[in-house]
Tab-separated table of C-alpha atoms and ligand atoms in Angstrom:
chain	number	residue	atom	x	y	z
A	1	MET	CA	191.159	42.899	16.129
A	2	TRP	CA	194.249	44.496	17.634
A	3	ASN	CA	196.756	43.114	20.160
A	4	LEU	CA	198.330	46.219	21.535
A	5	PHE	CA	201.971	45.992	22.268
A	6	SER	CA	204.870	48.204	21.493
A	7	VAL	CA	206.503	47.698	18.132
A	8	PRO	CA	210.123	48.371	17.225
A	9	LEU	CA	210.135	50.915	14.438
A	10	ALA	CA	211.493	49.070	11.450
A	11	VAL	CA	210.777	51.941	9.146
A	12	VAL	CA	210.179	55.578	9.817
A	13	VAL	CA	208.772	57.538	6.921
A	14	ALA	CA	208.314	61.209	7.570
A	15	ALA	CA	205.550	63.312	6.092
A	16	LEU	CA	206.445	64.240	2.565
A	17	THR	CA	205.463	67.256	0.617
A	18	VAL	CA	203.682	65.290	-2.049
A	19	ALA	CA	202.106	66.340	-5.274
A	20	PRO	CA	198.336	65.782	-5.127
A	21	ALA	CA	197.412	62.177	-5.808
A	22	ILE	CA	195.871	61.661	-9.199
A	23	ALA	CA	193.688	59.050	-10.796
A	24	ALA	CA	195.548	57.471	-13.618
A	25	ASN	CA	193.390	56.998	-16.693
A	26	PRO	CA	191.690	54.661	-17.310
A	27	ILE	CA	190.080	54.633	-13.899
A	28	VAL	CA	189.101	50.940	-13.806
A	29	GLN	CA	191.709	48.261	-14.551
A	30	THR	CA	190.026	45.172	-13.080
A	31	LYS	CA	187.563	44.912	-15.983
A	32	PHE	CA	186.933	46.422	-19.374
A	33	THR	CA	184.323	49.137	-18.888
A	34	ALA	CA	182.541	51.512	-21.266
A	35	ASP	CA	179.629	53.944	-21.542
A	36	PRO	CA	180.115	55.759	-18.207
A	37	ALA	CA	176.980	57.036	-16.462
A	38	PRO	CA	177.906	58.924	-13.283
A	39	LEU	CA	175.326	59.805	-10.615
A	40	VAL	CA	176.076	62.084	-7.648
A	41	GLN	CA	174.023	61.026	-4.654
A	42	ASP	CA	174.494	61.951	-0.982
A	43	GLY	CA	178.081	63.101	-1.476
A	44	VAL	CA	179.184	60.012	-3.407
A	45	VAL	CA	179.888	59.588	-7.120
A	46	TYR	CA	178.242	56.384	-8.342
A	47	LEU	CA	179.730	55.462	-11.693
A	48	TYR	CA	177.626	52.974	-13.658
A	49	THR	CA	179.273	51.435	-16.688
A	50	SER	CA	178.628	48.888	-19.342
A	51	HIS	CA	181.091	45.998	-19.412
A	52	ASP	CA	183.095	44.493	-22.253
A	53	GLU	CA	183.846	40.843	-21.567
A	54	ASP	CA	187.517	39.887	-21.215
A	55	ASP	CA	187.332	37.782	-24.388
A	56	ALA	CA	185.356	40.297	-26.476
A	57	ALA	CA	186.415	40.844	-30.073
A	58	ASP	CA	183.335	42.736	-31.289
A	59	PHE	CA	180.809	43.977	-28.690
A	60	LYS	CA	180.174	41.254	-26.115
A	61	MET	CA	178.223	42.785	-23.251
A	62	LEU	CA	176.196	40.931	-20.641
A	63	ASP	CA	175.859	43.164	-17.582
A	64	TRP	CA	176.287	46.584	-15.979
A	65	MET	CA	178.837	47.488	-13.312
A	66	LEU	CA	179.019	50.063	-10.524
A	67	TYR	CA	182.015	51.859	-9.009
A	68	SER	CA	181.861	54.578	-6.349
A	69	SER	CA	184.219	57.239	-5.063
A	70	THR	CA	184.312	60.196	-2.707
A	71	ASP	CA	187.660	61.484	-3.984
A	72	MET	CA	187.545	60.818	-7.774
A	73	VAL	CA	190.767	58.785	-7.537
A	74	ASN	CA	190.122	55.723	-5.374
A	75	TRP	CA	187.160	53.773	-6.812
A	76	THR	CA	185.299	51.063	-4.897
A	77	ASP	CA	184.059	48.192	-7.027
A	78	HIS	CA	180.431	47.178	-6.377
A	79	GLY	CA	180.448	44.566	-9.093
A	80	VAL	CA	177.511	43.689	-11.321
A	81	VAL	CA	174.373	45.626	-10.308
A	82	ALA	CA	172.149	44.507	-13.180
A	83	SER	CA	172.476	42.117	-16.094
A	84	LEU	CA	170.557	40.775	-19.052
A	85	ALA	CA	168.916	38.380	-16.570
A	86	THR	CA	167.308	41.475	-14.988
A	87	PHE	CA	165.291	41.711	-18.217
A	88	PRO	CA	164.342	38.067	-18.905
A	89	TRP	CA	162.273	39.037	-21.982
A	90	ALA	CA	165.414	40.416	-23.685
A	91	VAL	CA	168.013	38.566	-25.741
A	92	GLN	CA	170.263	37.024	-23.087
A	93	SER	CA	173.421	36.460	-25.096
A	94	ASN	CA	174.566	40.059	-25.795
A	95	ASP	CA	173.655	43.771	-26.143
A	96	ALA	CA	173.773	45.098	-22.539
A	97	TRP	CA	174.693	48.521	-23.891
A	98	ALA	CA	174.946	52.055	-22.467
A	99	PRO	CA	172.806	52.617	-19.328
A	100	GLN	CA	171.951	55.566	-17.101
A	101	VAL	CA	170.643	55.588	-13.513
A	102	VAL	CA	168.649	58.498	-12.058
A	103	ALA	CA	167.230	58.993	-8.564
A	104	ARG	CA	163.700	60.050	-7.750
A	105	ASN	CA	161.657	59.892	-4.544
A	106	GLY	CA	164.142	57.582	-2.820
A	107	LYS	CA	164.284	55.096	-5.699
A	108	PHE	CA	166.909	54.526	-8.377
A	109	TYR	CA	165.884	53.892	-11.964
A	110	LEU	CA	168.220	52.154	-14.392
A	111	TYR	CA	167.424	52.730	-18.064
A	112	ALA	CA	169.181	50.273	-20.313
A	113	PRO	CA	169.231	49.445	-24.012
A	114	VAL	CA	168.818	45.759	-24.718
A	115	SER	CA	167.587	43.808	-27.705
A	116	VAL	CA	164.693	41.482	-28.473
A	117	ALA	CA	164.419	38.707	-31.024
A	118	GLY	CA	163.724	39.654	-34.657
A	119	TRP	CA	164.192	42.964	-36.441
A	120	PRO	CA	164.135	45.753	-35.458
A	121	LYS	CA	165.626	44.616	-32.193
A	122	ASN	CA	166.512	47.706	-30.114
A	123	VAL	CA	164.400	48.432	-27.021
A	124	ILE	CA	164.886	50.275	-23.732
A	125	GLY	CA	164.129	48.609	-20.418
A	126	VAL	CA	163.828	50.126	-16.953
A	127	ALA	CA	164.735	48.529	-13.630
A	128	VAL	CA	164.290	49.980	-10.142
A	129	ALA	CA	166.176	49.694	-6.851
A	130	ASP	CA	166.030	51.122	-3.330
A	131	HIS	CA	169.778	51.741	-3.229
A	132	PRO	CA	172.264	52.954	-5.847
A	133	ALA	CA	174.015	49.577	-5.672
A	134	GLY	CA	170.805	47.691	-6.347
A	135	PRO	CA	169.559	45.054	-6.539
A	136	PHE	CA	167.763	46.411	-9.623
A	137	LYS	CA	164.522	44.694	-10.561
A	138	ASP	CA	162.748	44.876	-13.895
A	139	ALA	CA	159.972	47.447	-13.388
A	140	LEU	CA	157.601	46.437	-16.160
A	141	GLY	CA	158.200	42.876	-17.360
A	142	LYS	CA	158.495	44.337	-20.878
A	143	PRO	CA	160.305	47.215	-22.602
A	144	LEU	CA	159.569	50.791	-21.577
A	145	ILE	CA	160.358	51.946	-25.133
A	146	ASP	CA	159.375	49.285	-27.633
A	147	LYS	CA	161.426	48.202	-30.574
A	148	ALA	CA	162.774	50.286	-33.420
A	149	GLU	CA	166.134	50.438	-35.114
A	150	GLY	CA	168.514	52.719	-33.246
A	151	TYR	CA	166.643	52.777	-29.934
A	152	ILE	CA	169.790	52.674	-27.788
A	153	ASP	CA	171.656	54.820	-25.252
A	154	PRO	CA	168.941	56.239	-22.962
A	155	THR	CA	169.605	59.398	-20.929
A	156	VAL	CA	167.219	60.900	-18.386
A	157	ALA	CA	167.049	64.193	-16.495
A	158	ILE	CA	164.371	65.668	-14.267
A	159	ASP	CA	163.658	69.366	-14.743
A	160	ASP	CA	163.110	71.820	-11.886
A	161	ASP	CA	159.341	71.594	-12.393
A	162	GLY	CA	159.458	67.821	-11.861
A	163	GLN	CA	159.000	66.844	-15.513
A	164	ALA	CA	161.381	64.037	-16.476
A	165	TYR	CA	162.629	63.590	-20.038
A	166	LEU	CA	164.051	60.473	-21.626
A	167	TYR	CA	166.243	61.003	-24.704
A	168	TRP	CA	167.982	58.279	-26.682
A	169	GLY	CA	169.086	57.146	-30.103
A	170	ASN	CA	171.531	56.340	-32.902
A	171	PRO	CA	171.707	58.014	-35.413
A	172	ASN	CA	168.593	60.029	-34.561
A	173	LEU	CA	167.719	61.684	-31.284
A	174	TRP	CA	164.307	60.780	-29.869
A	175	TYR	CA	162.558	61.763	-26.654
A	176	VAL	CA	159.476	61.158	-24.522
A	177	LYS	CA	158.135	62.837	-21.406
A	178	LEU	CA	158.303	60.391	-18.530
A	179	ASN	CA	155.543	60.296	-15.953
A	180	GLU	CA	156.361	60.904	-12.299
A	181	ASP	CA	156.514	57.142	-11.702
A	182	MET	CA	159.561	57.120	-14.055
A	183	VAL	CA	158.453	53.821	-15.594
A	184	SER	CA	155.767	55.102	-17.986
A	185	TYR	CA	155.434	58.044	-20.344
A	186	SER	CA	152.807	60.386	-21.733
A	187	GLY	CA	152.506	61.663	-25.256
A	188	PRO	CA	154.196	60.423	-28.395
A	189	ILE	CA	157.772	59.397	-29.058
A	190	VAL	CA	159.213	62.439	-30.842
A	191	LYS	CA	162.202	62.564	-33.184
A	192	SER	CA	164.140	65.757	-32.459
A	193	ASP	CA	164.342	67.989	-35.512
A	194	SER	CA	167.317	69.926	-34.107
A	195	LYS	CA	169.767	67.083	-33.703
A	196	PRO	CA	173.307	68.503	-34.105
A	197	ALA	CA	174.844	67.640	-37.474
A	198	ASN	CA	177.672	65.516	-36.067
A	199	TYR	CA	175.483	63.663	-33.534
A	200	GLN	CA	176.041	59.896	-33.586
A	201	GLU	CA	174.796	58.293	-30.360
A	202	GLY	CA	175.359	58.240	-26.603
A	203	PRO	CA	173.379	61.360	-25.603
A	204	TRP	CA	173.912	62.784	-22.114
A	205	PHE	CA	171.107	65.218	-21.204
A	206	TYR	CA	171.282	67.531	-18.179
A	207	LYS	CA	170.422	70.972	-16.877
A	208	ARG	CA	172.939	73.302	-15.252
A	209	GLY	CA	171.814	76.732	-14.099
A	210	ARG	CA	169.380	77.936	-16.719
A	211	HIS	CA	171.017	76.016	-19.559
A	212	TYR	CA	170.051	72.624	-20.935
A	213	TYR	CA	172.885	70.512	-22.349
A	214	MET	CA	172.984	67.629	-24.776
A	215	ALA	CA	176.441	66.055	-24.917
A	216	TYR	CA	176.933	63.067	-27.234
A	217	ALA	CA	179.322	60.887	-29.156
A	218	SER	CA	180.047	63.035	-32.190
A	219	THR	CA	181.487	62.371	-35.622
A	220	CYS	CA	182.066	58.868	-36.866
A	221	CYS	CA	184.406	57.239	-36.872
A	222	PRO	CA	186.404	57.698	-34.667
A	223	GLU	CA	184.003	59.392	-32.265
A	224	GLY	CA	184.684	62.574	-30.323
A	225	ILE	CA	182.372	64.236	-27.829
A	226	GLY	CA	180.219	67.112	-29.044
A	227	TYR	CA	177.609	69.165	-27.270
A	228	ALA	CA	174.616	71.351	-27.908
A	229	MET	CA	172.756	73.773	-25.664
A	230	SER	CA	169.201	74.986	-25.403
A	231	GLU	CA	167.037	77.199	-23.233
A	232	SER	CA	164.323	74.542	-23.269
A	233	PRO	CA	164.422	70.825	-22.353
A	234	LEU	CA	162.998	69.933	-25.752
A	235	GLY	CA	165.320	72.103	-27.804
A	236	PRO	CA	165.859	73.522	-30.312
A	237	TRP	CA	169.423	72.294	-29.796
A	238	ARG	CA	172.201	74.635	-30.908
A	239	TYR	CA	175.507	72.916	-31.677
A	240	LYS	CA	178.219	74.479	-29.509
A	241	GLY	CA	181.343	72.555	-30.445
A	242	GLN	CA	183.500	69.634	-29.447
A	243	ILE	CA	184.213	68.842	-25.809
A	244	MET	CA	186.808	66.456	-27.189
A	245	GLU	CA	187.957	65.936	-30.735
A	246	SER	CA	187.986	62.387	-32.031
A	247	ASN	CA	191.247	60.476	-31.975
A	248	ALA	CA	192.444	57.723	-34.261
A	249	ALA	CA	193.483	55.731	-31.188
A	250	SER	CA	189.859	55.143	-30.264
A	251	SER	CA	186.921	54.311	-32.515
A	252	GLY	CA	184.340	55.168	-29.848
A	253	ASN	CA	183.610	57.634	-27.089
A	254	HIS	CA	180.620	58.243	-24.853
A	255	PRO	CA	180.101	61.161	-22.434
A	256	GLY	CA	178.841	61.267	-18.866
A	257	ILE	CA	179.073	64.675	-17.160
A	258	ILE	CA	178.727	65.729	-13.510
A	259	ASP	CA	179.536	68.467	-11.038
A	260	TYR	CA	181.083	67.120	-7.839
A	261	LYS	CA	182.561	68.941	-4.836
A	262	GLY	CA	182.854	72.190	-6.775
A	263	HIS	CA	184.423	70.743	-9.918
A	264	SER	CA	183.084	69.591	-13.278
A	265	TYR	CA	184.004	66.259	-14.830
A	266	VAL	CA	183.454	64.522	-18.143
A	267	PHE	CA	183.784	60.744	-18.349
A	268	GLY	CA	184.263	58.775	-21.538
A	269	PHE	CA	186.314	55.814	-22.637
A	270	ASN	CA	189.372	54.754	-24.587
A	271	TYR	CA	191.055	51.498	-25.615
A	272	GLN	CA	194.259	52.025	-23.665
A	273	LEU	CA	194.263	48.743	-21.727
A	274	ASN	CA	193.416	46.772	-24.837
A	275	PHE	CA	196.260	48.347	-26.774
A	276	ALA	CA	198.569	47.906	-23.787
A	277	GLN	CA	198.153	44.172	-24.334
A	278	THR	CA	197.861	43.815	-28.089
A	279	PRO	CA	198.026	45.892	-31.263
A	280	VAL	CA	194.690	44.341	-32.337
A	281	HIS	CA	191.565	46.498	-32.054
A	282	ARG	CA	188.995	44.674	-29.947
A	283	GLU	CA	185.938	46.060	-28.233
A	284	ARG	CA	187.655	46.032	-24.838
A	285	ARG	CA	187.217	49.570	-23.631
A	286	SER	CA	188.144	51.452	-20.463
A	287	VAL	CA	186.358	54.350	-18.775
A	288	THR	CA	188.301	57.595	-18.461
A	289	VAL	CA	187.743	60.970	-16.796
A	290	ALA	CA	188.873	64.580	-17.227
A	291	ARG	CA	188.176	67.752	-15.267
A	292	PHE	CA	187.045	70.961	-16.931
A	293	ASP	CA	185.707	74.413	-16.128
A	294	TYR	CA	182.642	75.868	-17.803
A	295	ASN	CA	183.134	79.224	-19.457
A	296	ALA	CA	181.239	82.186	-17.984
A	297	ASP	CA	178.514	81.876	-20.621
A	298	GLY	CA	177.977	78.196	-19.787
A	299	SER	CA	179.854	76.902	-22.803
A	300	ILE	CA	182.383	74.069	-22.446
A	301	PRO	CA	186.023	74.287	-23.584
A	302	THR	CA	187.520	71.736	-25.927
A	303	LEU	CA	189.655	69.337	-23.916
A	304	PRO	CA	192.668	67.334	-25.066
A	305	TRP	CA	192.203	63.617	-25.722
A	306	TRP	CA	192.115	61.465	-22.546
A	307	ASP	CA	195.525	61.542	-20.945
A	308	GLY	CA	197.106	58.955	-18.684
A	309	ILE	CA	197.112	61.401	-15.816
A	310	GLY	CA	193.437	61.705	-14.918
A	311	VAL	CA	192.198	64.067	-12.220
A	312	GLU	CA	193.403	65.292	-8.839
A	313	GLN	CA	192.245	63.592	-5.686
A	314	LEU	CA	189.601	65.437	-3.651
A	315	GLY	CA	190.706	65.074	-0.025
A	316	HIS	CA	192.579	62.083	1.373
A	317	LEU	CA	191.743	58.546	2.385
A	318	ASP	CA	191.521	57.704	6.106
A	319	PRO	CA	193.461	54.446	6.730
A	320	TYR	CA	192.181	54.140	10.301
A	321	ARG	CA	188.715	53.195	9.117
A	322	ARG	CA	187.835	49.922	7.437
A	323	VAL	CA	188.594	50.226	3.728
A	324	GLU	CA	187.287	47.699	1.241
A	325	ALA	CA	190.197	46.024	-0.555
A	326	GLU	CA	188.338	46.607	-3.832
A	327	THR	CA	188.923	50.358	-3.337
A	328	ILE	CA	191.580	50.847	-5.969
A	329	ALA	CA	193.345	53.747	-7.671
A	330	TRP	CA	195.392	51.447	-9.886
A	331	THR	CA	196.211	47.765	-10.168
A	332	SER	CA	198.725	45.973	-12.335
A	333	ARG	CA	201.458	43.389	-12.038
A	334	ILE	CA	205.185	43.917	-11.705
A	335	LYS	CA	206.328	42.483	-14.994
A	336	HIS	CA	208.379	39.365	-15.504
A	337	ASP	CA	211.163	39.030	-18.044
A	338	TRP	CA	208.940	36.731	-20.082
A	339	ASP	CA	206.065	39.228	-20.343
A	340	ARG	CA	205.202	40.564	-23.758
A	341	PRO	CA	206.657	44.006	-24.374
A	342	PHE	CA	203.451	45.958	-23.927
A	343	ASP	CA	202.835	48.656	-21.377
A	344	TRP	CA	200.580	47.122	-18.801
A	345	ALA	CA	200.097	43.705	-17.224
A	346	PRO	CA	196.667	42.948	-15.714
A	347	GLY	CA	196.592	43.154	-11.931
A	348	VAL	CA	194.071	41.766	-9.488
A	349	HIS	CA	190.472	40.968	-10.246
A	350	THR	CA	187.358	41.457	-8.152
A	351	ALA	CA	184.563	39.020	-7.406
A	352	ARG	CA	181.489	38.590	-5.241
A	353	GLY	CA	181.426	35.665	-2.809
A	354	PRO	CA	179.099	34.267	-0.171
A	355	GLY	CA	181.475	34.976	2.707
A	356	ALA	CA	182.448	38.582	2.106
A	357	GLY	CA	180.458	40.080	-0.755
A	358	MET	CA	182.714	42.041	-3.096
A	359	HIS	CA	186.396	41.330	-2.583
A	360	VAL	CA	189.702	41.237	-4.423
A	361	ALA	CA	190.260	37.851	-6.020
A	362	ASP	CA	192.780	36.079	-8.223
A	363	ILE	CA	195.707	37.596	-6.378
A	364	VAL	CA	198.821	36.187	-7.983
A	365	ASP	CA	202.502	36.784	-7.351
A	366	ARG	CA	203.666	40.344	-8.151
A	367	THR	CA	200.227	41.862	-8.630
A	368	TYR	CA	199.659	45.057	-6.708
A	369	ILE	CA	197.026	47.592	-5.696
A	370	LYS	CA	197.691	51.298	-5.375
A	371	VAL	CA	195.482	53.271	-2.970
A	372	ALA	CA	196.124	56.952	-3.599
A	373	GLY	CA	196.547	59.793	-1.131
A	374	VAL	CA	196.345	57.979	2.214
A	375	ASP	CA	196.676	60.315	5.208
A	376	PHE	CA	198.524	58.647	8.088
A	377	GLY	CA	198.300	61.837	10.165
A	378	ALA	CA	200.914	63.142	12.570
A	379	GLY	CA	201.053	60.061	14.784
A	380	GLY	CA	201.194	57.359	12.120
A	381	PRO	CA	200.105	53.718	12.353
A	382	SER	CA	201.241	50.947	14.654
A	383	ARG	CA	199.530	47.893	13.166
A	384	PHE	CA	197.861	46.752	9.967
A	385	ALA	CA	195.023	44.238	9.732
A	386	ALA	CA	193.431	42.603	6.706
A	387	SER	CA	190.576	40.192	6.121
A	388	VAL	CA	191.903	37.427	3.880
A	389	ALA	CA	190.976	33.930	2.723
A	390	SER	CA	193.007	31.267	0.980
A	391	GLY	CA	192.252	27.790	-0.259
A	392	ALA	CA	195.900	27.447	-1.275
A	393	LYS	CA	199.090	28.145	0.597
A	394	GLY	CA	198.503	31.881	1.052
A	395	GLY	CA	201.297	34.402	0.497
A	396	GLN	CA	202.351	37.836	1.678
A	397	ILE	CA	201.090	41.390	1.456
A	398	GLU	CA	203.974	43.842	1.369
A	399	ILE	CA	202.799	47.253	2.556
A	400	ARG	CA	204.795	49.916	0.750
A	401	LEU	CA	204.685	53.666	0.343
A	402	GLY	CA	205.047	55.713	-2.811
A	403	ASN	CA	205.601	52.921	-5.343
A	404	VAL	CA	205.960	49.149	-5.614
A	405	GLN	CA	209.563	49.374	-4.437
A	406	GLY	CA	208.995	52.162	-1.930
A	407	PRO	CA	209.709	51.987	1.805
A	408	LEU	CA	208.355	48.788	3.356
A	409	LEU	CA	205.987	49.536	6.247
A	410	GLY	CA	205.435	45.878	7.025
A	411	THR	CA	204.616	42.462	5.602
A	412	LEU	CA	201.455	40.560	6.402
A	413	ALA	CA	201.817	36.786	6.139
A	414	VAL	CA	198.594	35.271	4.796
A	415	PRO	CA	198.108	31.608	5.756
A	416	ASP	CA	195.959	28.894	4.221
A	417	THR	CA	192.631	29.706	5.919
A	418	GLY	CA	190.973	26.512	4.777
A	419	GLY	CA	189.032	27.868	1.811
A	420	TRP	CA	188.642	30.734	-0.647
A	421	GLN	CA	185.638	32.011	1.327
A	422	SER	CA	186.960	31.112	4.802
A	423	TRP	CA	187.826	34.600	5.975
A	424	ARG	CA	190.230	35.473	8.777
A	425	THR	CA	191.441	38.807	10.045
A	426	ILE	CA	195.232	38.758	10.333
A	427	ASP	CA	197.315	41.617	11.664
A	428	THR	CA	200.932	42.651	11.865
A	429	PRO	CA	202.999	45.454	13.391
A	430	VAL	CA	204.085	48.165	10.964
A	431	GLY	CA	206.741	50.840	10.942
A	432	ALA	CA	205.930	54.484	11.354
A	433	ALA	CA	204.713	56.760	8.613
A	434	THR	CA	203.238	60.205	8.893
A	435	GLY	CA	201.515	62.462	6.436
A	436	VAL	CA	200.027	61.658	3.048
A	437	HIS	CA	201.329	58.827	0.857
A	438	ASP	CA	200.199	56.624	-1.967
A	439	LEU	CA	199.880	53.169	-0.396
A	440	PHE	CA	200.879	50.053	-2.329
A	441	PHE	CA	199.875	46.499	-1.469
A	442	VAL	CA	202.321	44.264	-3.313
A	443	PHE	CA	201.299	40.618	-3.315
A	444	LYS	CA	203.928	37.905	-3.193
A	445	GLY	CA	203.832	34.104	-3.174
A	446	LYS	CA	205.020	30.955	-4.863
A	447	GLY	CA	203.915	29.819	-8.316
A	448	ARG	CA	201.576	31.364	-10.853
A	449	ALA	CA	198.269	30.219	-9.322
A	450	PRO	CA	196.024	32.430	-7.152
A	451	LEU	CA	197.421	32.874	-3.643
A	452	PHE	CA	194.553	34.348	-1.597
A	453	ASN	CA	191.547	36.663	-1.585
A	454	PHE	CA	191.422	40.039	0.186
A	455	ASP	CA	188.246	41.639	1.555
A	456	TYR	CA	189.181	44.722	3.587
A	457	TRP	CA	191.991	46.369	5.530
A	458	GLN	CA	192.552	48.891	8.317
A	459	PHE	CA	195.511	50.462	10.122
A	460	GLN	CA	195.595	51.084	13.850
A	461	ALA	CA	196.825	54.522	14.862
A	462	ARG	CA	199.926	54.660	17.015
B	1	FUB	O1	178.721	50.026	-25.691
B	1	FUB	C1	177.862	49.681	-26.724
B	1	FUB	C2	177.552	50.878	-27.563
B	1	FUB	O2	178.750	51.432	-28.047
B	1	FUB	C3	176.899	52.004	-26.818
B	1	FUB	O3	175.559	51.801	-26.557
B	1	FUB	C4	177.255	53.125	-27.703
B	1	FUB	O4	177.053	54.377	-27.142
B	1	FUB	C5	178.703	52.835	-27.982
B	1	FUB	O5	179.504	53.245	-26.905
């Protein structure tokens, strides 16, 4: 990949004493995402989400997405990991609502609410995969939990004794005991008689230490996040308070809670990107995250409404290893004079293609990607390489530090490669930079049409 030769130092950027990189909320900007369901597996956070279509007015939901991170700030897009087509017996036109994935015995089980024809229509399906990123396959060829009104929002946890429990429901809270195969259950479907008074939907069931927790979308509407605790997996559930009060800026909310690398996180969603583009409420939601600390007695403090700041980065990103271009802390577009006066312009998109799998697509002039907290080390880089493809005239990748107008490390000229899936690795010398910086790829080119696609990148150390 590299042609080693000495490079005049166009730019020398010394190590800065930087504030820790943070994930700006919402944490995904390439799509509208909702109903976060995080899973920690082998040191990685896998964040499953539902997906509001770009043209959704009311709920319009066809598939489930996956993002992963090892630092809680830079999220790698794995694209669609399951869709309504995974459950061919379900209504195919809508209703791919809030999922959860759990791991057991080397397999990954995706529980998903979908609908069937007629009334009542709500059922819960289960699909299984050998890897967190799928492919997920329908396990049963029929619903796991057959139809009743309000059978949505499944959540699963496995107790220390190996017994797995599936909870779900709006506005009631139901449960069954899952068998060890995770795709069947024993005993009756039970309606919990200790559902907290402000419970609405979106339960998130887990055990931490000796405490069992039931977090959920509380109050309606708008929804906050409430939680209850118990000393038993089946309750009784004692209401403990609000993890987050509701907020008029957001009609919905939906918790997903994990511990990761010594910290505790709650995910939810807001409508920030929708309202950054229009004053009209549409079901175009965006997943958010906040960090919190449990109190000594296991209770959870009440957090402020989702801020735009997010959480601190855990560690730094190594730029001398191949990094997928769809690893993104933030993407947007440098605005034009003719843009509407809202806060945020959509940036790049992601797509899956035959040549490169997941990649960044629809790169147009002035879009950019921020990769947070990149550690160039003491020696710094000498060259930058990227895998790119263009069926048009290509463009440029400006490699900047700190912000979209920050010091220019180098510019990679992307040619017409002969097709949108005809991938070439192109490299360029870069100036010196040491220490930790937020890295910005600012895309430039002529016209308003897509310029090129971008699969991965890597720096060479000096
Ligand atoms: O996303 C569709 C539905 O909205 C979910 O299933 C509910 O929890 C609410 O977030």
